[in-house]
Structures are given as structure tokens and as C-alpha cells.
Coordinates of C-alpha atoms in Angstrom, one line a residue:
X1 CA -4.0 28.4 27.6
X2 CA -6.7 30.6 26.3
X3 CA -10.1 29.4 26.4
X4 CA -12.9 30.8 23.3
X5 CA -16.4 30.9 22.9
X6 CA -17.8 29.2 19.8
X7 CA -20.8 32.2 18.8
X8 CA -20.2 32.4 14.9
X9 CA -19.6 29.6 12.4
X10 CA -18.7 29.5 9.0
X11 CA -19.7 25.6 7.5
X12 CA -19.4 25.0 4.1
X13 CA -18.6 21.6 3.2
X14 CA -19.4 18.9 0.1
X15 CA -20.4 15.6 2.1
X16 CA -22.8 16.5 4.4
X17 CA -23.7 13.1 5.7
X18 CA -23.1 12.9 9.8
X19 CA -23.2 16.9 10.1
X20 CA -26.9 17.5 11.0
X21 CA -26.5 16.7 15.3
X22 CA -23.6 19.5 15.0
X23 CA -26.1 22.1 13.3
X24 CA -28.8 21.0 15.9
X25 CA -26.3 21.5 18.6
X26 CA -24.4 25.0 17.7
X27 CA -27.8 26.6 16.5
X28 CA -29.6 25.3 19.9
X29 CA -27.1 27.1 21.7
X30 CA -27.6 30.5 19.5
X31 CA -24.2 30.2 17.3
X32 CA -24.5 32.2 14.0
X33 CA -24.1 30.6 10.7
X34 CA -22.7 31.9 7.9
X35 CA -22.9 29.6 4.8
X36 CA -22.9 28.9 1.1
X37 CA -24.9 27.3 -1.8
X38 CA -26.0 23.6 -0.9
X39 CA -24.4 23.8 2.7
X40 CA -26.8 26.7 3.5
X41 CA -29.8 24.9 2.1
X42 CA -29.2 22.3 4.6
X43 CA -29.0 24.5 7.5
X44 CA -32.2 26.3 6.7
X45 CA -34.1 23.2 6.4
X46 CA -33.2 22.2 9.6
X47 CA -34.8 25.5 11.1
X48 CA -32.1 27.5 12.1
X49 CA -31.2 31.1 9.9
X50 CA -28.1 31.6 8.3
X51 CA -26.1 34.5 7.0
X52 CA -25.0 33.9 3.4
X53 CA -21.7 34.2 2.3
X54 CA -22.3 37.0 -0.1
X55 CA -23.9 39.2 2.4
X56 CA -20.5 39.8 4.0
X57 CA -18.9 39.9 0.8
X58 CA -21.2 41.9 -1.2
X59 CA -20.3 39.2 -4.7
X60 CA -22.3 36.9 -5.7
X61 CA -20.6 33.1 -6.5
X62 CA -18.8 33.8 -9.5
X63 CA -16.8 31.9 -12.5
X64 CA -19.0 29.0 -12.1
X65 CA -18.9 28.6 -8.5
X66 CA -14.6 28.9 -8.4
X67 CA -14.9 32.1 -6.4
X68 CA -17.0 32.5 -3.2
X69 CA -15.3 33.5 -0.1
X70 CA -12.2 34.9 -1.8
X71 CA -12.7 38.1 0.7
X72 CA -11.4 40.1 3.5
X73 CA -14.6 40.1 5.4
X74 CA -14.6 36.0 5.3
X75 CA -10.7 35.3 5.5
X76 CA -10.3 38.7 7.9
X77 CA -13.2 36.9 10.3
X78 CA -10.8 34.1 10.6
X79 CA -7.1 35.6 10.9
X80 CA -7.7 38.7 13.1
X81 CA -5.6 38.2 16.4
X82 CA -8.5 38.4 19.0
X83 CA -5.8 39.2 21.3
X84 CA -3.9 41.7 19.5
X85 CA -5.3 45.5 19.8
X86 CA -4.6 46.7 16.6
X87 CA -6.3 43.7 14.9
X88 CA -9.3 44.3 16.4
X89 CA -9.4 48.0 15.6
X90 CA -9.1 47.3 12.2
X91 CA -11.7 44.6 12.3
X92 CA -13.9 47.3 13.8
X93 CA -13.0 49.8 11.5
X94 CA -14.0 47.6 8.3
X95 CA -16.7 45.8 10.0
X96 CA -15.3 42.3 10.0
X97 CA -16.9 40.0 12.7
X98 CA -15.1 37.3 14.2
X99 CA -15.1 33.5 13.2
X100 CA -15.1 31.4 15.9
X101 CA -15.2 27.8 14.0
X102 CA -15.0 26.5 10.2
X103 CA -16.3 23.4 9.3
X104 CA -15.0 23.0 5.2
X105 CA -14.3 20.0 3.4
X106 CA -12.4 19.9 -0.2
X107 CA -13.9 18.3 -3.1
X108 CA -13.1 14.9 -4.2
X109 CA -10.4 15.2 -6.1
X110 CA -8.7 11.6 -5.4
X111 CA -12.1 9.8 -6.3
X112 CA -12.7 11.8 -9.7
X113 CA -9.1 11.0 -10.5
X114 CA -9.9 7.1 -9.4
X115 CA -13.2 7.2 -11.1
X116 CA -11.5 7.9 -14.6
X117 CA -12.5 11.6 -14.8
X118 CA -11.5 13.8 -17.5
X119 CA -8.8 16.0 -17.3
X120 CA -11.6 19.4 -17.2
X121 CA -13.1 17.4 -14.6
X122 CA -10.1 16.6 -12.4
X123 CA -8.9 20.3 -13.0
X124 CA -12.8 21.8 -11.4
X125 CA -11.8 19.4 -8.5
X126 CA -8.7 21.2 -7.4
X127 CA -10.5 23.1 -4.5
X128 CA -9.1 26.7 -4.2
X129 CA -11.4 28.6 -1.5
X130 CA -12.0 25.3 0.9
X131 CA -8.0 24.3 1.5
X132 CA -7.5 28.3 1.8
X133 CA -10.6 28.7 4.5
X134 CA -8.9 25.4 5.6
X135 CA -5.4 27.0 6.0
X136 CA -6.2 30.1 7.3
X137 CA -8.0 28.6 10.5
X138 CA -5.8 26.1 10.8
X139 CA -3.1 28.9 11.2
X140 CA -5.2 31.1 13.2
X141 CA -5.7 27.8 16.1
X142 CA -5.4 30.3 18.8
X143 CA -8.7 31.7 18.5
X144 CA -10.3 29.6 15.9
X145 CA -11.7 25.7 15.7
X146 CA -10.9 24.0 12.2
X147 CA -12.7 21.1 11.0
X148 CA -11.5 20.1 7.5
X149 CA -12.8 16.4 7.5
X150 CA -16.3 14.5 8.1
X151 CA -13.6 12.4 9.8
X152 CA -13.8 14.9 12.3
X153 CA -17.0 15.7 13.5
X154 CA -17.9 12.8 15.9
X155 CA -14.2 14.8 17.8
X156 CA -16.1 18.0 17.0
X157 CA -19.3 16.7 18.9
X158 CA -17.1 15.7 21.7
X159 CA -15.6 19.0 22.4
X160 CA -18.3 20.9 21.9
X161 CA -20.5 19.0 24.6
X162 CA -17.0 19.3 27.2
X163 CA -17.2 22.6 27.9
X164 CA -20.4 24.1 26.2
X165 CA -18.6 25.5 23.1
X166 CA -15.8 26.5 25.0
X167 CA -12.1 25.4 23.7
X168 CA -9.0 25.1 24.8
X169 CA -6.0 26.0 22.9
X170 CA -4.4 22.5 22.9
X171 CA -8.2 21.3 21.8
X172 CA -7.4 23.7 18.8
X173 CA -4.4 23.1 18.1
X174 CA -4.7 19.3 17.5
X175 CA -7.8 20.4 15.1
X176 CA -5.3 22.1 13.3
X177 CA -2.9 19.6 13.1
X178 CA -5.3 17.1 11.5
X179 CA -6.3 20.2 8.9
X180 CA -2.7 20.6 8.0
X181 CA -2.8 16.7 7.5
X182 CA -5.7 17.2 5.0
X183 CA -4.3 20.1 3.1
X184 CA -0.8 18.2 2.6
X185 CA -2.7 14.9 1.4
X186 CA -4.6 17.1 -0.8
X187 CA -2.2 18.4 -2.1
X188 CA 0.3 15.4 -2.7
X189 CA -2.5 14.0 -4.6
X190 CA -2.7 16.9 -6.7
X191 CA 1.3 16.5 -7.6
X192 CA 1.3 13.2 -8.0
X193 CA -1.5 13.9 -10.3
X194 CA 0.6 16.5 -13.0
X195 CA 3.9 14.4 -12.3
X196 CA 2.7 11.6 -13.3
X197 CA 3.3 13.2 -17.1
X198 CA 5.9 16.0 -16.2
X199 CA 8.4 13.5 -13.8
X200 CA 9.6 16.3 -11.8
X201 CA 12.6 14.7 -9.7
X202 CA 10.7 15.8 -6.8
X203 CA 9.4 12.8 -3.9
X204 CA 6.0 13.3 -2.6
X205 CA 3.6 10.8 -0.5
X206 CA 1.2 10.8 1.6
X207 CA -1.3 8.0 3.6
X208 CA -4.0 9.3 5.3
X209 CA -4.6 6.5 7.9
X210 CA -2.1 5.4 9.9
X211 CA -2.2 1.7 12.2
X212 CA 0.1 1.3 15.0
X213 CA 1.8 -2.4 15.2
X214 CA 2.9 -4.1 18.3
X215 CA 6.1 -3.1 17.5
X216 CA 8.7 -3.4 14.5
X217 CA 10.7 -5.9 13.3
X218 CA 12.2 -6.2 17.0
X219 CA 10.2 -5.8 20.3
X220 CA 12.3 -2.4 20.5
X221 CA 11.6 -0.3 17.9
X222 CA 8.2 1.4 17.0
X223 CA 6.4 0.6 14.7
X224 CA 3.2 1.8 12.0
X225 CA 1.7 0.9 9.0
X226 CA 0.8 3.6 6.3
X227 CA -2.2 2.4 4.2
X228 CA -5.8 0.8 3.9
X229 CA -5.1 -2.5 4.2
X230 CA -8.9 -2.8 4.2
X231 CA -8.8 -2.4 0.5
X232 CA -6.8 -5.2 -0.3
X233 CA -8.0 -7.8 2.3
X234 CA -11.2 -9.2 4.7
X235 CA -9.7 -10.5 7.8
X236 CA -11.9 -13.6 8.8
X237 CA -10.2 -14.7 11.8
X238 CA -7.0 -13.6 13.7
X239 CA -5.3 -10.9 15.8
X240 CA -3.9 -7.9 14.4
X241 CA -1.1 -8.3 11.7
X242 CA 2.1 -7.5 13.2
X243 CA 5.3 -5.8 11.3
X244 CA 7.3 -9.3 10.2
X245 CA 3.8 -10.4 9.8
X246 CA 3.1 -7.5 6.8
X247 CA 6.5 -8.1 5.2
X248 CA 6.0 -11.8 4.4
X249 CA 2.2 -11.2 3.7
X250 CA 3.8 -8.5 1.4
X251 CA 6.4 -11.2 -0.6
X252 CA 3.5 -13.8 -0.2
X253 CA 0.8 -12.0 -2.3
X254 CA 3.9 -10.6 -4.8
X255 CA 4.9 -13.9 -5.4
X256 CA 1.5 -15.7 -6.2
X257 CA 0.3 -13.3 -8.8
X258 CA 3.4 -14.5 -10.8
X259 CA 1.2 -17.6 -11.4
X260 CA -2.0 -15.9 -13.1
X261 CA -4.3 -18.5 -15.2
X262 CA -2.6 -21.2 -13.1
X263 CA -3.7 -23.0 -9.4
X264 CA -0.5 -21.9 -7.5
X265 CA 0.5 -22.1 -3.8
X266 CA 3.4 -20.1 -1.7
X267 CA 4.8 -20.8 1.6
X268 CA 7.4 -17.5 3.0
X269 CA 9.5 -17.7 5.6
X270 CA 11.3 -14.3 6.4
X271 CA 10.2 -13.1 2.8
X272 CA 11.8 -15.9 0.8
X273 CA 9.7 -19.1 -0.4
X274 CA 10.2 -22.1 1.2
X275 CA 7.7 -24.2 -1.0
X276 CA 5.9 -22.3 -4.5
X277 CA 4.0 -25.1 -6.2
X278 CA 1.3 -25.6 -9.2
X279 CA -1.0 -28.2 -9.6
X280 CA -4.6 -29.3 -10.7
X281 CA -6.3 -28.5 -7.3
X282 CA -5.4 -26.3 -4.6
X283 CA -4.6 -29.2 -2.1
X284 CA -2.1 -30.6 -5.0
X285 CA -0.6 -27.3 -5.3
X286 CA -0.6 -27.0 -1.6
X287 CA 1.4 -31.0 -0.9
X288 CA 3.5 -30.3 -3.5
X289 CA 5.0 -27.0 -2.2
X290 CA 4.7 -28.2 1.5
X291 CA 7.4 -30.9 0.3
X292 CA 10.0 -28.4 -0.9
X293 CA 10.8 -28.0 3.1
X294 CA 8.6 -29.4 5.4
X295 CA 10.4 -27.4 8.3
X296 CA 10.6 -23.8 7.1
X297 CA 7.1 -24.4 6.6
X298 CA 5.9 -24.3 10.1
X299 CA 5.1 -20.7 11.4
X300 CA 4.8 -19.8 7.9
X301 CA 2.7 -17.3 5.8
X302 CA 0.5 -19.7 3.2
X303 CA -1.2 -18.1 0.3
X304 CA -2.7 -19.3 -3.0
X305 CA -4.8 -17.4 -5.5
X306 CA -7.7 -19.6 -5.8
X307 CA -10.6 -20.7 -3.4
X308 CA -9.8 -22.8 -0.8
X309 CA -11.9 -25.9 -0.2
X310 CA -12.2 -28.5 2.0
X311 CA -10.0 -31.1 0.5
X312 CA -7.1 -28.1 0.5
X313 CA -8.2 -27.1 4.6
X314 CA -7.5 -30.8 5.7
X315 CA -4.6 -31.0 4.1
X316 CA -3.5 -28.2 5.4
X317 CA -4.8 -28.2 8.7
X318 CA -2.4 -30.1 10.3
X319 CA 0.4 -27.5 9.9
X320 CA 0.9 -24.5 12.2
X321 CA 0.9 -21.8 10.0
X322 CA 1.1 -18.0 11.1
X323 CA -1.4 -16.6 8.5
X324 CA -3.1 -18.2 5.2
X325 CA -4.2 -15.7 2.4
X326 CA -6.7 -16.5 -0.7
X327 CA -9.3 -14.9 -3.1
X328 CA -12.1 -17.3 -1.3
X329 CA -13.0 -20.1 0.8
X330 CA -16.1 -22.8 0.9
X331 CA -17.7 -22.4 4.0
X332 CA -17.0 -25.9 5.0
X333 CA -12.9 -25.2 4.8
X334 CA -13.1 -21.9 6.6
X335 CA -14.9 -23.7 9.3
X336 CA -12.5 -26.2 10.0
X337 CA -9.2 -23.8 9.3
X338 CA -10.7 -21.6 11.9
X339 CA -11.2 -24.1 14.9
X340 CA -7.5 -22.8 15.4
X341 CA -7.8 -19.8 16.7
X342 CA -4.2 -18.3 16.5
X343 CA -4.4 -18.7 12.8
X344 CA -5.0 -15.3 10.8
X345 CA -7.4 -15.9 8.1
X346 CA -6.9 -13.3 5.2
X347 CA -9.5 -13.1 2.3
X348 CA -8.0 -11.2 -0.5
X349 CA -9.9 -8.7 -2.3
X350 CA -7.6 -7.5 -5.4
X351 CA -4.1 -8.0 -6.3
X352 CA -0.9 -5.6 -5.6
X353 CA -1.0 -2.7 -8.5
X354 CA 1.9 -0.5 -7.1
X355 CA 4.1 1.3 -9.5
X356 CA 6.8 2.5 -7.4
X357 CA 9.1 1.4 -4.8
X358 CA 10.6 3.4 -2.3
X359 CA 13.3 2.5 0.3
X360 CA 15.1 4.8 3.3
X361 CA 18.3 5.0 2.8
X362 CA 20.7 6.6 4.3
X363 CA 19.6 10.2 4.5
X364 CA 17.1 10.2 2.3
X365 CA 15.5 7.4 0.5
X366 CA 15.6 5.6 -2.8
X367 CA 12.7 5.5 -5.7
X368 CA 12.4 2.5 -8.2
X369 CA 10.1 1.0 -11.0
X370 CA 8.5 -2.0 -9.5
X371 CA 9.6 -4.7 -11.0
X372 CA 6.6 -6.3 -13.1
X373 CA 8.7 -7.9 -15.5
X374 CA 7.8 -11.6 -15.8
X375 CA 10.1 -13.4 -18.0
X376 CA 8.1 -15.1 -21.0
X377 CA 8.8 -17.6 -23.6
X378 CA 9.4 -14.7 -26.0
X379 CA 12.3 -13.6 -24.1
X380 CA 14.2 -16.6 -24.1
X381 CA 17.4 -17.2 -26.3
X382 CA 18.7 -20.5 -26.3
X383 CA 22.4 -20.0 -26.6
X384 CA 23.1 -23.7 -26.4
X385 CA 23.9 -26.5 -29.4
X386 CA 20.8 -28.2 -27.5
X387 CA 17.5 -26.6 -26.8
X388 CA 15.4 -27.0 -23.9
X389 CA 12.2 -29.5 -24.2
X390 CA 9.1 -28.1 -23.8
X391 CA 9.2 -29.7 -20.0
X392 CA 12.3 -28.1 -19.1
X393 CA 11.0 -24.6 -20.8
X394 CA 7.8 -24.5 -18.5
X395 CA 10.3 -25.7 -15.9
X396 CA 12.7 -22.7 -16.2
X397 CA 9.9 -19.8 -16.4
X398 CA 8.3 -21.4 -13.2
X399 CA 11.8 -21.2 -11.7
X400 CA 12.4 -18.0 -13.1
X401 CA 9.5 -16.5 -11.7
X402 CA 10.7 -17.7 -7.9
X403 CA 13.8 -16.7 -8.6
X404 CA 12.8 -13.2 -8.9
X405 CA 11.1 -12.9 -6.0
X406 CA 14.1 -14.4 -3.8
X407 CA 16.9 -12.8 -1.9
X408 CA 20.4 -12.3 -3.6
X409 CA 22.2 -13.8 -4.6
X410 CA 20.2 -16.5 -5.2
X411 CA 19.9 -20.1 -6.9
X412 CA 16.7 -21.5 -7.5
X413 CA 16.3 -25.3 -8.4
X414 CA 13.0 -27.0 -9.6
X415 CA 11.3 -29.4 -12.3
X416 CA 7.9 -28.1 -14.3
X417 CA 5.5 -27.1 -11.6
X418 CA 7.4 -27.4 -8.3
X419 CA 10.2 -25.9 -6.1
X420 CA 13.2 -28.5 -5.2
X421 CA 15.1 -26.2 -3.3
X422 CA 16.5 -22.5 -3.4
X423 CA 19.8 -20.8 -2.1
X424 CA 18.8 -17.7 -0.5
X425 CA 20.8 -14.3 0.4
X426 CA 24.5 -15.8 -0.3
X427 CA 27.7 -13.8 -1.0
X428 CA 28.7 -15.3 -3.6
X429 CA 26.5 -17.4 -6.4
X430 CA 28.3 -21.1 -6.5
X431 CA 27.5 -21.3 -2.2
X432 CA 24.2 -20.2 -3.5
X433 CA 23.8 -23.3 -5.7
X434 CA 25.1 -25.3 -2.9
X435 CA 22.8 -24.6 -0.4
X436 CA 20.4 -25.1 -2.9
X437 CA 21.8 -28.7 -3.7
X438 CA 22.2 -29.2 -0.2
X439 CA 19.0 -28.5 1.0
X440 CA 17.1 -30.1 -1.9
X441 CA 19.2 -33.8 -1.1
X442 CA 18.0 -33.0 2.3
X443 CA 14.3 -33.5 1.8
X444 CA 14.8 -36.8 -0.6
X445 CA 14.7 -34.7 -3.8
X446 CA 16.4 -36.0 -7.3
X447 CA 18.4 -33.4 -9.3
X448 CA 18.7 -35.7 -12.1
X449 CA 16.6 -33.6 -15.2
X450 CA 16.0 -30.6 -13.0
X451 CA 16.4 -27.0 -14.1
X452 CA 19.0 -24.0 -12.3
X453 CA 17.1 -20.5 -12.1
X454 CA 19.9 -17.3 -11.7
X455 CA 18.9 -13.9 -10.8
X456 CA 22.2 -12.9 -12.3
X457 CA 25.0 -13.7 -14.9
X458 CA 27.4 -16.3 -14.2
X459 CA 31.1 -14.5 -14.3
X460 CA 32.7 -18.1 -14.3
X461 CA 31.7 -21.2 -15.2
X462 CA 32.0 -22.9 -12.0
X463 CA 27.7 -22.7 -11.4
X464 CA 27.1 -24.7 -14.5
X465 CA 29.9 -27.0 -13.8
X466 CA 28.4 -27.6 -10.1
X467 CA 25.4 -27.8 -11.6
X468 CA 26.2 -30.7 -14.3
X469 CA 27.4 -32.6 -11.4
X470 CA 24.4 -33.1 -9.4
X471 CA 22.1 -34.0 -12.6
X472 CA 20.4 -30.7 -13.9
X473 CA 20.3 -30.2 -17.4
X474 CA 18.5 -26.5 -18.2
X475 CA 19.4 -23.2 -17.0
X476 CA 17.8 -19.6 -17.2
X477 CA 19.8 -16.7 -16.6
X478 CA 19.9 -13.1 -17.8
X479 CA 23.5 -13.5 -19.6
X480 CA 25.3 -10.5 -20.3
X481 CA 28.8 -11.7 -18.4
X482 CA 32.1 -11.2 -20.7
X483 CA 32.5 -14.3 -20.1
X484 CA 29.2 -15.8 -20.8
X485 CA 30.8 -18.1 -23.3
X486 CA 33.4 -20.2 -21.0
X487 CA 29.3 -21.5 -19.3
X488 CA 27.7 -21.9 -22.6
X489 CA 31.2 -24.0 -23.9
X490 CA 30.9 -26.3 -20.8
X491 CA 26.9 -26.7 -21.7
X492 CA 27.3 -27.2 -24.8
X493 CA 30.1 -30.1 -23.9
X494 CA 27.7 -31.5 -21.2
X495 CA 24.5 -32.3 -23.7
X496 CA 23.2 -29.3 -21.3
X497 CA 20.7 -26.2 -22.2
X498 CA 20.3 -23.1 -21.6
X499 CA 18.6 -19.7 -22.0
X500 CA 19.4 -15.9 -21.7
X501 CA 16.5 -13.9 -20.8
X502 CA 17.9 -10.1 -21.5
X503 CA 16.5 -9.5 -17.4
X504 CA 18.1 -9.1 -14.5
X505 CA 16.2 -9.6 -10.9
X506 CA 18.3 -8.9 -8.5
X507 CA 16.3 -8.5 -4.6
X508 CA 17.9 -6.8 -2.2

């Protein structure tokens, strides 16, 4: 493994916050700097002399700053093979001296596309000379150090006070490994950028920040989460959120924001609601829900998207729950939810705004729409002789809105405001409906005047028949079955409603 000397630097970077002890501790130990513009400025003012840029070039900046080290005698310092004889003839011959470490970082061009920047804005933010720079150190690892990230430099510091500016190749090497993980992030952002108006049938993503769980769905298989889960939530109390833990947290927070300009609460288990209530207070919302199955509950992810407060925590409390998730808490609940220590407390900063959904699959993977569609009161079509009261209505969007969040096939059964019971995952719809029937005699719940929620057409009439039997009297489904009209005849003879909504939601 080849070990260099670090004696000539080339830093030129746009956040310069954190890099002063690595200018105090290369220029204490005589490295050269060679700089640009502000960068430049910064080393000078911390006493040490710096070549400028244009010195070895013999240009000026030029095109409003878009051109600056666009040169043989910058990119040649970095690329010549210090090992190869012919290289370093013909560095010698064109007076190009060597560059032993670059420290560039790439303008913002994520956060002027966040910050609502104009497109001429955006466009000057597409660095050009920094990724190159970036690139052609990165490539060069054998001889050259790369640092493409503020990220980097307390790992810079490090190896620079191992060995006394000496590096190994492997030290190199995994510098440029994180470049090349800067340059492709860059640069996915950049396509995602222009796609987003051309739709090129091309799949690019990239996360920047990687957490390792404890392991996957099983204890066997590895497992990592891609993302800034910081952004979305304050953890108040807890251990570290496992895999299974994400992808109920994930269904939880979907689910809830259903309920917007409402006081809703969600119980998962294994992604699927056990309990989705509304109600006046959080701790009504909360009892109400809880009843819907008061076993499934336990070990369960609870979230609801209002503050918590005391009256909710005690009612609450009793129940061992994995994880509880909400926009706030009174200082008084958090207190007594967190004399459990187990629990994992989640505040949530800002709801889910994803656009896409993307699944592996096979060997590739699959891209969708999310699926943001709520069904409102301007989609439904009665296509009943009786129409729905204004109970059973707000009954069968609530329902509707569960139902779209819940495994296929699936069966959803409630009244105005509260969950009865739900089949989950079945083959085929009618043992859907019986689970659901099942399951919602089982905890000492009525049918009689309930409402049916489908994620799907009925191809028979068998559901609504099933249906009519145990009491309920609405139903909401998409429609669109050739035989729609053999369940809207046995409705019709029934004195039972029901609605088409145009929308399917199948989850799978």
C-alpha cells in the first residue's frame, strides 16, 4: 500500500464553517495552498499565503465565476500518475506541480431547489468545476486525498494527525468512496430536478444518510434505513426504531392524516389498523378505537394527530404499547407516559409528502403514484332506490378512508366515527366480510345500522347478501363489476344503500 506526503493543497469550498483547525494544521506543517475567490480570503486571514488559482492557470475567473479551474495545470496536478515515469516527465515538461489533497464542496443545489428558487437560479447551482475537481481526485485515490463534504473534515482531521500528513492508500480510497457518494447524490438531484417535467422512464434515487437497524423484518437478514427520519420526528423517549417498528410507524402516520380537521386516533398491528377512531377529545378518540380490539392493541404502534394531554396519557397508560406518535404533548402526559421506559415516544414534526412509491420486485423494482386520493362526498353515486342518511354518509367516508389503508382484500365495517371490525389480507372478499363479522361479534359490537367499506368491486352479490344478514344497511365501494347490478338489485330489495365512488384502493 503506498504511503503520500500531503505538501500541496488545493481547497476551495462554499461552507466554510468547521474548516479553520484543518488550515491551521496543514499550513503549520508548511503545506502549500492553492485557492480561489472567498475560500482564499479565508486562508489569508488566518495568516498563512496562498497561491491563487489563476496564477497556475494564467485566466482570470470568467463567465461570472462558471469557469475557474477548468485547466491542465489544476486538473493535471491532480491526475498525473506519481508512479508512472512518463507522467511525471510530462508534468515536468509543462510545469505542472503535484496535488497532494483537495478539499471542494458543490454548491447548494438541493436547498435552492427546496427554498423555491427560480429556475436561472437553480440552473447557476449546478456546480461544473467543484464535482469535476471532485471526480478527478476521487479517481486519482492512489496519490491524492479527496474531501468533497464538510461532513468529512472532523475524518480529515483524524488522518491527518495519524501519521503526520502521511496516507495510506486504503485511507484514500474510502475518501474517495464517500466523494463518489457526493457526486452521484448530486447528481440524482439534478435529474430528478429536469424529470420532474420531461418523465424520462429512467429510475434514479439517492439518500445520503444511511441508519443501520438491529436487523430486518427477521433476526436474519440485514437491515438499513435510507433517510432523515430527524425531519419528520423528535424522539422523546425510547430505543432505536427497529425495521417492523418503521413499517407500522410508516402505515400509522399514513393512516392518521386521512383524518385532517378532525381529532382522530390509530392503533397498527403488522401495518393494518386494529382500532381508527374520532371523537371530541383525544382520550374519546383514543377509548373508542382501543374498543375495536382490545387484544391486537397490545404491543401496538398508537398515533393521533393532535396533542396529547393528560386525560388521553391515563387512559392510555395502562396499555403496553410499542411506540405512540403525535404532533405534541402537555408536559404533564409526557411525564407520566414516560415512567415506562420501553415505550418509544415519537413527536411528529410534519406530515408524509411523498409522491412516489417504489417497491423491489423481482429484478428490478416497481414505481407508482402514491395514492393521495381520499374519497369525498363529491365522489359518491348512490346507485340505490334509497340514499344514504347523512349518518351513514360520514359513516362510509370514515370507513372508506380505513379501508384504503388496509390489506387486500379487505372488508371494513364501522358506524360514523368508529371502527367495528375489519377483514384483513383475505383471498377472496365474502371470507373478508366474515372475519370482519366475526371479529366485530367478538368484542360485543352490534351490526345492526352499520356501514360495509370495499376496496374493490363486488363480482357477485354474495357480500351484500352476507352483509344484509348481519344488520348493515350502507355500503361504499368503487363499482365498476359487470355485474354490479345483481348487488345493487338485492340493495335495492333489502331497503339497503349504497355508493360507487369511481376509486379503487387496492394494498398490497
Amino acid at each position: 500500500m503506498a504511503t503520500r506526503k500531503i505538501t500541496r493543497a488545493l481547497i476551495s469550498v462554499y461552507y466554510k464553517d468547521n474548516l479553520e483547525p484543518i488550515i491551521h494544521r496543514l499550513g503549520k506543517a508548511g503545506v502549500e495552498f492553492v485557492s480561489t475567490g472567498g475560500t482564499q480570503q479565508f486562508i489569508e486571514k488566518l495568516g498563512y499565503p496562498v497561491t491563487p488559482v489563476e496564477k497556475l492557470t494564467g485566466y482570470p475567473s470568467i463567465f461570472g465565476g462558471r469557469v475557474k479551474t477548468l485547466h491542465p495545470a489544476v486538473f493535471g496536478g491532480i491526475l498525473f500518475r506519481r508512479n508512472d515515469a512518463s507522467d511525471n516527465e510530462q508534468a515536468s515538461q509543462y510545469g505542472i506541480g503535484p496535488l497532494d489533497l483537495v478539499i471542494v464542496d458543490l454548491y447548494p443545489f438541493e436547498e435552492t431547489v427546496a427554498a423555491g428558487g427560480t429556475d436561472d437560479e437553480i440552473i447557476e447551482k449546478i456546480d461544473i468545476g467543484g464535482i469535476s475537481l471532485i471526480r478527478a481526485a476521487a479517481k486519482n485515490h492512489e496519490d491524492v486525498v479527496i474531501v468533497a463534504s464538510r461532513a468529512q473534515y472532523g475524518g480529515l482531521l483524524e488522518l491527518l494527525d495519524k501519521n503526520n500528513l502521511q496516507t495510506e492508500t486504503a485511507d484514500r480510497k474510502r475518501f474517495a468512496a464517500m466523494a463518489f457518494d457526493v457526486t452521484s447524490h448530486y447528481d440524482s438531484a439534478i435529474f430528478g430536478y429536469f424529470n420532474n417535467e420531461q418523465s424520462l422512464p429512467a429510475f434514479k434515487a439517492s439518500h445520503s444518510s444511511g441508519m443501520a437497524l438491529r436487523y430486518g423484518e427477521n433476526p436474519h437478514q440485514k437491515g438499513i434505513f435510507y433517510g432523515n427520519l430527524d425531519e419528520l420526528f423528535e424522539k422523546l423517549q425510547g430505543k432505536e426504531l427497529s425495521y417492523n417498528n418503521l413499517v407500522d410507524v410508516d402505515a400509522a402516520v399514513d393512516l392518521v392524516q386521512e383524518f385532517k380537521g378532525e381529532t382522530a386516533f390509530v392503533i397498527i398491528k403488522h401495518t393494518n389498523a386494529c382500532g381508527v377512531a374520532t371523537g371530541r377529545t383525544v382520550k374519546e378518540a383514543y377509548q373508542k378505537a382501543f374498543q375495536a380490539d382490545t387484544l391486537s392493541a397490545f404491543g401496538g404502534v398508537l398515533v393521533t394527530n393532535k396533542e396529547v394531554d393528560k386525560d388521553a396519557a391515563e387512559a392510555m397508560n395502562p396499555l403496553f404499547f410499542e411506540i405512540l406518535i403525535a404532533p405534541g404533548y402537555t408536559q404533564d402526559a409526557l411525564s407520566l407516559l414516560q415512567a415506562k421506559k420501553n415505550r418509544i415516544i415519537l413527536r411528529q414534526k410534519q406530515e408524509l409528502r411523498r409522491k412516489k412509491q417504489v417497491k423491489s420486485l423481482l429484478n428490478g423494482l416497481i414505481e407508482q403514484d402514491y395514492d393521495w386520493k381520499t374519497d369525498e362526498p363529491a365522489d359518491l353515486k348512490v346507485v340505490t332506490v334509497r340514499q344514504p342518511s347523512e349518518e351513514e354518509t360520514r359513516g362510509l367516508l370514515f370507513a372508506s378512508k380505513i379501508c384504503k389503508h388496509t390489506k387486500s382484500n379487505t372488508i371494513i365495517l364501522a358506524v360514523e366515527g368508529q371502527l367495528l371490525a375489519s377483514g384483513v389480507g383475505q383471498t377472496s372478499r365474502v371470507d373478508a366480510l366474515r372475519q370482519a363479522i366475526e371479529k366485530a361479534r367478538a368484542f360485543g359490537f352490534s351490526l345492526q345500522g352499520a356501514v360495509m367499506a370495499s376496496d374493490a368491486f363486488f363480482p357477485f352479490p354474495d357480500c351484500v347478501e352476507i352483509a344484509d344478514q348481519a344488520g348493515i344497511r350502507a355500503v361504499i365501494q368503487p363499482g365498476g363489476s359487470i355485474k354490479d347490478k345483481d348487488s345493487i338489485t338485492f340493495c335495492d330489495e333489502h331497503n339497503m344503500a349504497m355508493v360507487f365512488t369511481g376509486y379503487r384502493h387496492f394494498k398490497h
